[in-house]
């Protein structure tokens, strides 16, 4: 499917630069300056499909070939949201280089190599869409948030470590299809459940049918670039159409049995909102594997890490050690069991991913296994009354 180009209302065009509605600013102009000296023109990637991409330039949309920027590293592949430098003319036009990314949302692929897959770049807001048509999956929400909170410093993905300024996307959890929960008390309880696993993150019930919450979300995304993320059937494309005021993205009804959709959105598309700002709609995600998300896991579970800092032993595993502040919190009920188990699960998964590319981490994991094995053997010997060797 070729995505139609949506013209921006003339009233929203600043006089400074025709790409301003797409997020162009002084920082991007400075990053592009060396490319301008080479006679190239700037543009932002609206959509990528099979080695070609739709790019918006100062003169309008063009179709460009990415043959000159096809790296072996999947983290460097041209992605929706990228700012690029491309030929001023020619048929076909070619993308010549990518400007350093400010931010990127990255998940781990399902391959044995555990490579990273960049889903959207240069984003200011990450909207995690969760359908209220089905039972809440708090673990999946935590997984999305851990990745979202690790999505800053995207410039490092291009290897130079110098982007147009340090940036941090703001996550928000959208509880979509809120009209399916007409009881206000029940809806309030669902919001509270999500807020409990998303400390400091705005949780907003929205409905594309009734318009609930759309004014708040519209105001939030009116400045900068936002990305919609979630599984199929979460209502992302319907929400995008509602904000656009046009039926641009194809939608289908979700299955009644599990609320899942049928992947009607197959590419990531950057769309200009009439109230200002741009929105990236993405296909439904079947899996959300962590990728170097240690920072996000630590921030998302800050209460556990704060408790761990008060444990008697600095390497406390929070299993059975004396003086463990985490276990004490479990006993008095201030820390839910589910929360700790989710923290452990995400830490283990992220450590495995990092270990595949970091020899030092692999060595530390091996030492930990050996230490725990020795401690287990010693405990067994002591229990049997034998000497420990």
Coordinates of C-alpha atoms in Angstrom, one line a residue:
X1 CA 0.0 0.0 0.0
X2 CA 1.3 3.4 -0.9
X3 CA 0.6 5.9 1.7
X4 CA -1.0 9.1 0.3
X5 CA 0.8 12.3 1.1
X6 CA -1.2 14.5 3.4
X7 CA -0.7 18.2 2.7
X8 CA -0.3 20.4 5.8
X9 CA -2.8 23.2 6.1
X10 CA -1.2 26.4 5.0
X11 CA -2.0 28.1 8.3
X12 CA 0.3 25.6 10.1
X13 CA 3.3 26.4 7.9
X14 CA 5.8 28.6 9.7
X15 CA 7.5 31.1 7.4
X16 CA 11.0 29.9 8.6
X17 CA 11.2 26.5 6.8
X18 CA 8.8 24.3 4.9
X19 CA 9.9 21.2 6.9
X20 CA 9.1 22.9 10.3
X21 CA 5.7 21.1 10.5
X22 CA 7.6 17.8 10.3
X23 CA 9.9 18.7 13.2
X24 CA 12.7 20.6 11.5
X25 CA 14.5 23.0 13.9
X26 CA 17.8 24.8 14.5
X27 CA 19.4 21.6 15.8
X28 CA 18.6 19.6 12.6
X29 CA 19.8 22.6 10.5
X30 CA 23.1 22.5 12.3
X31 CA 23.4 18.7 11.9
X32 CA 22.6 19.1 8.2
X33 CA 25.0 22.0 7.4
X34 CA 27.9 19.8 6.1
X35 CA 25.5 18.0 3.8
X36 CA 24.2 21.3 2.5
X37 CA 27.8 22.1 1.4
X38 CA 27.7 19.0 -0.7
X39 CA 24.6 20.1 -2.6
X40 CA 22.2 17.7 -0.8
X41 CA 18.7 18.5 0.4
X42 CA 17.2 17.5 3.8
X43 CA 14.2 15.4 4.2
X44 CA 12.3 13.2 6.7
X45 CA 11.4 9.6 6.1
X46 CA 7.6 9.1 6.0
X47 CA 7.6 5.4 5.2
X48 CA 10.1 2.6 4.3
X49 CA 9.3 -0.3 2.0
X50 CA 11.6 -2.8 0.3
X51 CA 14.7 -0.6 -0.1
X52 CA 12.8 2.5 -1.0
X53 CA 11.3 5.2 1.2
X54 CA 8.9 8.1 0.9
X55 CA 10.6 11.3 2.0
X56 CA 9.2 14.7 2.6
X57 CA 11.6 17.5 1.3
X58 CA 11.3 21.3 1.2
X59 CA 9.8 20.8 -2.3
X60 CA 7.3 18.1 -1.4
X61 CA 7.3 14.3 -1.2
X62 CA 9.7 12.2 -3.2
X63 CA 10.4 8.5 -3.6
X64 CA 14.0 7.7 -2.8
X65 CA 16.3 4.7 -3.0
X66 CA 18.3 3.6 0.0
X67 CA 21.0 1.6 -1.9
X68 CA 23.8 3.9 -0.7
X69 CA 22.8 3.5 3.0
X70 CA 22.4 -0.2 3.4
X71 CA 24.6 -1.3 6.3
X72 CA 25.3 -4.7 7.8
X73 CA 24.2 -3.4 11.2
X74 CA 20.4 -3.5 11.4
X75 CA 20.5 -0.6 13.9
X76 CA 21.6 1.7 11.1
X77 CA 18.9 0.8 8.6
X78 CA 16.8 3.8 7.4
X79 CA 13.7 4.0 9.5
X80 CA 10.5 6.0 9.6
X81 CA 11.2 9.2 11.5
X82 CA 14.8 9.5 10.3
X83 CA 16.1 12.8 9.0
X84 CA 18.2 12.2 5.9
X85 CA 20.3 14.0 3.2
X86 CA 19.4 13.1 -0.4
X87 CA 20.2 14.1 -3.9
X88 CA 18.8 17.4 -5.0
X89 CA 17.5 15.8 -8.3
X90 CA 17.7 12.8 -10.4
X91 CA 15.6 9.7 -11.2
X92 CA 15.7 7.9 -9.0
X93 CA 16.7 10.1 -6.0
X94 CA 19.1 8.5 -3.5
X95 CA 19.4 8.9 0.2
X96 CA 23.1 9.6 0.8
X97 CA 23.3 9.8 4.6
X98 CA 21.3 9.7 7.8
X99 CA 21.5 12.5 10.3
X100 CA 22.4 11.4 13.9
X101 CA 19.3 10.2 15.7
X102 CA 18.1 12.0 18.8
X103 CA 16.1 9.0 20.1
X104 CA 15.0 5.6 18.9
X105 CA 12.6 2.9 20.1
X106 CA 14.4 -0.4 19.8
X107 CA 13.3 -3.9 20.5
X108 CA 15.1 -7.2 20.3
X109 CA 14.4 -9.4 17.2
X110 CA 13.4 -13.0 17.6
X111 CA 16.6 -14.2 15.9
X112 CA 19.2 -16.2 17.7
X113 CA 21.6 -13.3 17.3
X114 CA 19.3 -11.1 19.4
X115 CA 19.8 -8.1 17.1
X116 CA 18.1 -4.9 17.7
X117 CA 15.2 -3.6 15.5
X118 CA 14.6 0.1 15.4
X119 CA 10.9 0.8 15.2
X120 CA 10.8 4.6 15.2
X121 CA 13.3 7.4 15.5
X122 CA 13.6 11.0 16.6
X123 CA 10.5 10.7 18.8
X124 CA 9.3 13.0 21.6
X125 CA 6.4 11.0 22.9
X126 CA 5.9 7.2 23.1
X127 CA 2.2 6.3 23.3
X128 CA 1.7 2.7 24.5
X129 CA -1.7 1.6 23.4
X130 CA -3.5 -1.0 25.6
X131 CA -7.0 -2.2 24.7
X132 CA -9.6 -2.3 27.4
X133 CA -11.5 -4.8 25.3
X134 CA -9.4 -7.6 26.9
X135 CA -8.0 -8.3 30.3
X136 CA -5.0 -6.0 31.2
X137 CA -1.6 -7.6 30.8
X138 CA 0.5 -5.6 33.3
X139 CA 3.6 -7.5 32.4
X140 CA 3.4 -6.4 28.8
X141 CA 2.9 -2.8 29.9
X142 CA 6.0 -3.0 32.1
X143 CA 8.0 -4.5 29.1
X144 CA 6.9 -1.6 26.8
X145 CA 7.7 1.0 29.4
X146 CA 11.2 -0.5 30.1
X147 CA 12.0 -0.1 26.4
X148 CA 10.4 3.4 26.3
X149 CA 12.5 4.6 29.3
X150 CA 15.6 3.3 27.6
X151 CA 15.0 5.1 24.3
X152 CA 17.0 8.3 24.8
X153 CA 20.4 9.0 23.3
X154 CA 19.5 7.6 20.0
X155 CA 22.5 9.3 18.4
X156 CA 24.7 6.5 19.7
X157 CA 22.9 4.2 17.3
X158 CA 24.7 5.8 14.4
X159 CA 28.0 5.3 16.1
X160 CA 29.2 8.9 16.4
X161 CA 27.6 9.6 19.8
X162 CA 26.9 13.2 18.8
X163 CA 23.3 14.1 18.1
X164 CA 21.6 17.5 17.9
X165 CA 21.2 17.6 21.7
X166 CA 20.4 15.2 24.5
X167 CA 16.7 14.2 24.4
X168 CA 14.3 12.1 26.4
X169 CA 11.0 10.8 25.0
X170 CA 8.0 11.0 27.3
X171 CA 6.0 7.8 27.6
X172 CA 2.3 7.7 28.1
X173 CA 0.0 4.7 28.4
X174 CA -3.3 5.0 26.5
X175 CA -6.1 2.7 27.6
X176 CA -8.0 2.5 24.3
X177 CA -11.6 1.6 23.7
X178 CA -12.5 3.1 27.1
X179 CA -16.2 3.2 25.9
X180 CA -16.3 -0.6 26.5
X181 CA -16.0 0.1 30.2
X182 CA -19.0 2.3 30.9
X183 CA -18.8 2.0 34.7
X184 CA -16.7 4.9 36.0
X185 CA -15.6 3.1 39.1
X186 CA -14.4 0.1 37.2
X187 CA -12.5 2.3 34.8
X188 CA -10.9 4.2 37.7
X189 CA -9.7 0.9 39.1
X190 CA -8.2 -0.2 35.8
X191 CA -6.4 3.2 35.6
X192 CA -5.1 2.7 39.1
X193 CA -3.8 -0.8 38.3
X194 CA -1.8 0.5 35.4
X195 CA -0.5 3.5 37.4
X196 CA 0.8 1.1 40.0
X197 CA 3.1 -0.5 37.4
X198 CA 3.9 2.8 35.6
X199 CA 5.2 5.2 38.3
X200 CA 5.5 8.7 37.1
X201 CA 3.9 7.9 33.7
X202 CA 0.6 9.4 32.6
X203 CA -2.2 6.9 32.1
X204 CA -5.0 8.1 30.0
X205 CA -8.3 6.4 29.0
X206 CA -9.2 7.2 25.5
X207 CA -12.0 6.3 23.1
X208 CA -12.1 6.9 19.4
X209 CA -15.9 6.3 19.5
X210 CA -16.9 8.8 22.2
X211 CA -13.9 11.1 22.0
X212 CA -13.0 10.6 25.6
X213 CA -9.4 11.7 26.4
X214 CA -8.6 12.7 22.8
X215 CA -8.4 16.4 23.6
X216 CA -5.8 15.7 26.3
X217 CA -3.8 13.3 24.1
X218 CA -4.1 15.7 21.1
X219 CA -2.7 18.5 23.2
X220 CA 0.2 16.3 24.4
X221 CA 1.2 15.3 20.9
X222 CA 0.7 18.6 19.2
X223 CA 4.3 19.5 19.7
X224 CA 7.0 17.2 18.4
X225 CA 6.9 13.6 17.1
X226 CA 4.8 10.8 18.7
X227 CA 4.7 7.1 18.0
X228 CA 1.8 4.7 18.6
X229 CA 2.9 1.2 19.9
X230 CA 1.0 -1.8 20.9
X231 CA -0.3 -5.2 19.8
X232 CA -2.7 -5.7 16.9
X233 CA -6.2 -4.7 17.8
X234 CA -5.1 -2.1 20.3
X235 CA -6.8 0.6 18.3
X236 CA -3.7 2.4 17.1
X237 CA -4.8 3.0 13.5
X238 CA -8.4 4.0 14.5
X239 CA -6.9 6.5 17.0
X240 CA -4.6 7.9 14.2
X241 CA -7.6 8.3 11.9
X242 CA -9.5 10.1 14.6
X243 CA -6.7 12.5 15.3
X244 CA -6.2 13.1 11.6
X245 CA -9.9 13.5 10.9
X246 CA -9.4 11.3 7.8
X247 CA -9.6 7.5 7.2
X248 CA -6.0 7.2 6.1
X249 CA -5.0 4.1 7.9
X250 CA -6.9 0.9 7.1
X251 CA -8.6 -0.7 10.1
X252 CA -10.5 -4.0 10.8
X253 CA -12.5 -5.3 13.7
X254 CA -10.6 -7.2 16.4
X255 CA -11.5 -10.8 17.1
X256 CA -14.1 -11.0 19.9
X257 CA -12.3 -14.0 21.5
X258 CA -9.0 -12.3 22.4
X259 CA -9.3 -8.7 21.1
X260 CA -6.4 -9.2 18.6
X261 CA -6.4 -7.5 15.2
X262 CA -5.1 -8.8 11.9
X263 CA -2.2 -6.6 11.1
X264 CA -3.9 -4.2 8.7
X265 CA -1.0 -1.8 9.2
X266 CA 2.0 -3.3 7.6
X267 CA 4.5 -0.4 7.5
X268 CA 5.4 2.4 9.9
X269 CA 3.9 5.6 8.6
X270 CA 4.6 9.2 9.6
X271 CA 1.6 11.4 9.5
X272 CA 1.1 15.2 10.0
X273 CA -1.5 16.1 12.5
X274 CA -3.8 19.1 11.7
X275 CA -3.4 20.5 15.2
X276 CA 0.4 20.4 14.9
X277 CA 2.9 17.7 15.5
X278 CA 3.5 14.4 13.7
X279 CA 2.4 10.9 14.5
X280 CA 4.0 7.6 13.6
X281 CA 1.6 4.7 13.4
X282 CA 3.2 1.2 13.6
X283 CA 2.1 -2.4 12.9
X284 CA 0.9 -4.4 15.8
X285 CA 3.8 -6.1 17.7
X286 CA 3.5 -9.8 18.4
X287 CA 6.5 -9.7 20.7
X288 CA 8.4 -7.0 22.6
X289 CA 11.9 -8.3 23.4
X290 CA 14.1 -6.2 25.6
X291 CA 17.2 -4.7 24.0
X292 CA 19.8 -3.1 26.2
X293 CA 17.0 -1.8 28.5
X294 CA 18.8 -1.9 31.8
X295 CA 18.4 1.8 32.4
X296 CA 14.7 1.5 31.7
X297 CA 14.2 -1.5 33.9
X298 CA 16.0 0.2 36.8
X299 CA 13.9 3.4 36.4
X300 CA 10.6 1.5 36.1
X301 CA 11.3 -0.5 39.2
X302 CA 13.0 2.3 41.1
X303 CA 11.2 1.3 44.4
X304 CA 12.8 -2.1 44.3
X305 CA 16.3 -0.7 43.5
X306 CA 15.9 1.7 46.4
X307 CA 15.0 -1.2 48.7
X308 CA 17.9 -3.2 47.4
X309 CA 20.3 -0.4 48.3
X310 CA 19.3 -0.9 52.0
X311 CA 20.0 -4.6 52.1
X312 CA 22.6 -5.8 54.5
X313 CA 24.7 -7.4 51.6
X314 CA 25.5 -5.4 48.5
X315 CA 25.2 -8.5 46.3
X316 CA 21.9 -9.6 47.9
X317 CA 19.9 -11.8 45.6
X318 CA 16.7 -11.1 47.6
X319 CA 15.9 -14.8 48.0
X320 CA 16.6 -15.8 51.6
X321 CA 19.5 -13.6 52.8
X322 CA 19.3 -12.1 56.3
X323 CA 18.8 -8.3 56.4
X324 CA 17.1 -8.2 53.0
X325 CA 15.0 -5.0 52.7
X326 CA 13.3 -6.4 49.6
X327 CA 12.1 -9.5 51.4
X328 CA 10.9 -7.4 54.3
X329 CA 8.8 -5.3 52.0
X330 CA 7.3 -8.5 50.6
X331 CA 6.4 -9.6 54.1
X332 CA 4.7 -6.4 55.1
X333 CA 2.9 -6.2 51.8
X334 CA 4.3 -2.9 50.7
X335 CA 5.9 -4.7 47.7
X336 CA 3.6 -7.0 45.6
X337 CA 5.0 -10.4 44.7
X338 CA 4.1 -9.9 41.1
X339 CA 6.1 -6.7 40.9
X340 CA 9.3 -8.4 42.2
X341 CA 8.9 -11.4 39.9
X342 CA 8.4 -9.1 36.9
X343 CA 11.5 -7.1 37.9
X344 CA 13.5 -10.3 38.1
X345 CA 12.2 -11.6 34.8
X346 CA 13.1 -8.4 32.9
X347 CA 16.5 -8.2 34.4
X348 CA 17.3 -11.8 33.5
X349 CA 16.1 -11.3 29.9
X350 CA 18.0 -8.0 29.5
X351 CA 21.2 -9.5 30.9
X352 CA 21.0 -12.4 28.4
X353 CA 20.6 -10.0 25.5
X354 CA 23.6 -7.8 26.7
X355 CA 25.7 -10.9 27.4
X356 CA 25.5 -12.0 23.8
X357 CA 27.4 -8.9 22.7
X358 CA 29.5 -8.1 25.8
X359 CA 32.3 -10.5 26.8
X360 CA 32.6 -8.8 30.2
X361 CA 29.0 -9.3 31.1
X362 CA 29.3 -13.0 30.0
X363 CA 32.3 -13.4 32.3
X364 CA 30.5 -11.9 35.2
X365 CA 27.4 -14.1 34.7
X366 CA 29.7 -17.2 34.6
X367 CA 31.5 -16.1 37.8
X368 CA 28.1 -15.7 39.4
X369 CA 27.0 -19.1 38.4
X370 CA 30.2 -20.7 39.8
X371 CA 29.9 -18.7 43.1
X372 CA 26.3 -19.8 43.6
X373 CA 27.2 -23.4 42.8
X374 CA 30.0 -23.3 45.4
X375 CA 27.7 -21.8 47.9
X376 CA 25.0 -24.5 47.2
X377 CA 27.6 -27.3 47.6
X378 CA 28.9 -25.8 50.9
X379 CA 25.4 -25.5 52.3
X380 CA 24.7 -29.1 51.4
X381 CA 27.9 -30.3 53.1
X382 CA 27.1 -28.2 56.2
X383 CA 23.6 -29.6 56.4
X384 CA 25.0 -33.2 56.3
X385 CA 27.6 -32.4 58.9
X386 CA 30.5 -33.0 56.5
X387 CA 33.6 -30.9 55.9
X388 CA 33.5 -28.3 53.2
X389 CA 36.2 -28.8 50.6

